[in-house]
Amino acid sequence: CPNSCVFRLKELLRIKLIECGWRDQLKDHCQEIIKQKGLDNITVEDLVKKITPKGRALVPDEVKRELLQNIRNFLAERQ
Protein backbone atom coordinates (compact mmCIF):
# COMPACT_ATOMS: atom_id res chain seq x y z
CA CYS A 1 0.00 0.00 0.00
CA PRO A 2 2.73 2.59 0.66
CA ASN A 3 3.37 3.23 -3.03
CA SER A 4 -0.30 3.39 -3.94
CA CYS A 5 -1.01 5.63 -0.93
CA VAL A 6 1.78 8.00 -1.91
CA PHE A 7 0.45 8.04 -5.46
CA ARG A 8 -3.06 8.86 -4.18
CA LEU A 9 -1.70 11.68 -1.99
CA LYS A 10 0.24 13.15 -4.92
CA GLU A 11 -2.79 12.91 -7.17
CA LEU A 12 -5.01 14.55 -4.54
CA LEU A 13 -2.51 17.38 -4.19
CA ARG A 14 -2.28 17.82 -7.97
CA ILE A 15 -6.06 18.04 -8.30
CA LYS A 16 -6.43 20.45 -5.36
CA LEU A 17 -3.72 22.75 -6.73
CA ILE A 18 -5.43 22.86 -10.12
CA GLU A 19 -8.86 23.48 -8.56
CA CYS A 20 -7.65 26.42 -6.47
CA GLY A 21 -5.88 28.07 -9.40
CA TRP A 22 -2.38 27.55 -7.99
CA ARG A 23 -1.05 25.99 -11.19
CA ASP A 24 -2.31 28.88 -13.31
CA GLN A 25 -0.85 31.45 -10.89
CA LEU A 26 2.53 29.76 -10.99
CA LYS A 27 2.42 29.47 -14.77
CA ASP A 28 1.71 33.21 -15.01
CA HIS A 29 4.59 33.92 -12.64
CA CYS A 30 6.94 31.81 -14.80
CA GLN A 31 5.86 33.69 -17.89
CA GLU A 32 6.52 37.03 -16.16
CA ILE A 33 10.03 35.96 -15.17
CA ILE A 34 10.81 34.66 -18.67
CA LYS A 35 9.50 37.89 -20.17
CA GLN A 36 11.70 39.96 -17.82
CA LYS A 37 14.87 37.90 -18.25
CA GLY A 38 14.43 36.76 -21.83
CA LEU A 39 14.10 33.13 -22.85
CA ASP A 40 17.77 32.87 -23.80
CA ASN A 41 18.95 34.37 -20.51
CA ILE A 42 17.38 31.95 -18.03
CA THR A 43 17.88 28.26 -17.35
CA VAL A 44 15.32 25.84 -16.00
CA GLU A 45 17.31 25.72 -12.75
CA ASP A 46 17.18 29.52 -12.44
CA LEU A 47 13.45 29.50 -13.07
CA VAL A 48 12.85 26.80 -10.46
CA LYS A 49 14.93 28.76 -7.91
CA LYS A 50 12.91 31.90 -8.58
CA ILE A 51 9.44 30.33 -8.51
CA THR A 52 9.85 27.86 -5.62
CA PRO A 53 9.39 30.35 -2.74
CA LYS A 54 6.34 31.94 -4.35
CA GLY A 55 4.98 28.53 -5.31
CA ARG A 56 5.13 27.35 -1.72
CA ALA A 57 3.61 30.58 -0.43
CA LEU A 58 0.71 30.37 -2.88
CA VAL A 59 -0.48 26.94 -1.68
CA PRO A 60 -3.72 27.68 0.21
CA ASP A 61 -3.77 26.78 3.90
CA GLU A 62 -6.84 24.59 3.34
CA VAL A 63 -4.94 22.47 0.81
CA LYS A 64 -2.01 22.14 3.22
CA ARG A 65 -4.35 21.14 6.07
CA GLU A 66 -6.18 18.57 3.96
CA LEU A 67 -2.95 17.00 2.72
CA LEU A 68 -1.49 16.93 6.23
CA GLN A 69 -4.63 15.22 7.55
CA ASN A 70 -4.44 12.63 4.78
CA ILE A 71 -0.78 11.97 5.62
CA ARG A 72 -1.67 11.57 9.31
CA ASN A 73 -4.45 9.12 8.40
CA PHE A 74 -2.05 7.17 6.20
CA LEU A 75 0.54 6.96 8.99
CA ALA A 76 -2.09 5.97 11.57
CA GLU A 77 -3.28 3.12 9.34
CA ARG A 78 0.27 1.76 9.10
CA GLN A 79 0.71 1.42 12.88
C-alpha positions in Angstrom: 0.0 0.0 0.0 2.7 2.6 0.7 3.4 3.2 -3.0 -0.3 3.4 -3.9 -1.0 5.6 -0.9 1.8 8.0 -1.9 0.4 8.0 -5.5 -3.1 8.9 -4.2 -1.7 11.7 -2.0 0.2 13.1 -4.9 -2.8 12.9 -7.2 -5.0 14.5 -4.5 -2.5 17.4 -4.2 -2.3 17.8 -8.0 -6.1 18.0 -8.3 -6.4 20.5 -5.4 -3.7 22.7 -6.7 -5.4 22.9 -10.1 -8.9 23.5 -8.6 -7.7 26.4 -6.5 -5.9 28.1 -9.4 -2.4 27.5 -8.0 -1.0 26.0 -11.2 -2.3 28.9 -13.3 -0.9 31.4 -10.9 2.5 29.8 -11.0 2.4 29.5 -14.8 1.7 33.2 -15.0 4.6 33.9 -12.6 6.9 31.8 -14.8 5.9 33.7 -17.9 6.5 37.0 -16.2 10.0 36.0 -15.2 10.8 34.7 -18.7 9.5 37.9 -20.2 11.7 40.0 -17.8 14.9 37.9 -18.2 14.4 36.8 -21.8 14.1 33.1 -22.9 17.8 32.9 -23.8 18.9 34.4 -20.5 17.4 32.0 -18.0 17.9 28.3 -17.3 15.3 25.8 -16.0 17.3 25.7 -12.7 17.2 29.5 -12.4 13.5 29.5 -13.1 12.9 26.8 -10.5 14.9 28.8 -7.9 12.9 31.9 -8.6 9.4 30.3 -8.5 9.9 27.9 -5.6 9.4 30.3 -2.7 6.3 31.9 -4.4 5.0 28.5 -5.3 5.1 27.4 -1.7 3.6 30.6 -0.4 0.7 30.4 -2.9 -0.5 26.9 -1.7 -3.7 27.7 0.2 -3.8 26.8 3.9 -6.8 24.6 3.3 -4.9 22.5 0.8 -2.0 22.1 3.2 -4.4 21.1 6.1 -6.2 18.6 4.0 -3.0 17.0 2.7 -1.5 16.9 6.2 -4.6 15.2 7.6 -4.4 12.6 4.8 -0.8 12.0 5.6 -1.7 11.6 9.3 -4.5 9.1 8.4 -2.0 7.2 6.2 0.5 7.0 9.0 -2.1 6.0 11.6 -3.3 3.1 9.3 0.3 1.8 9.1 0.7 1.4 12.9 
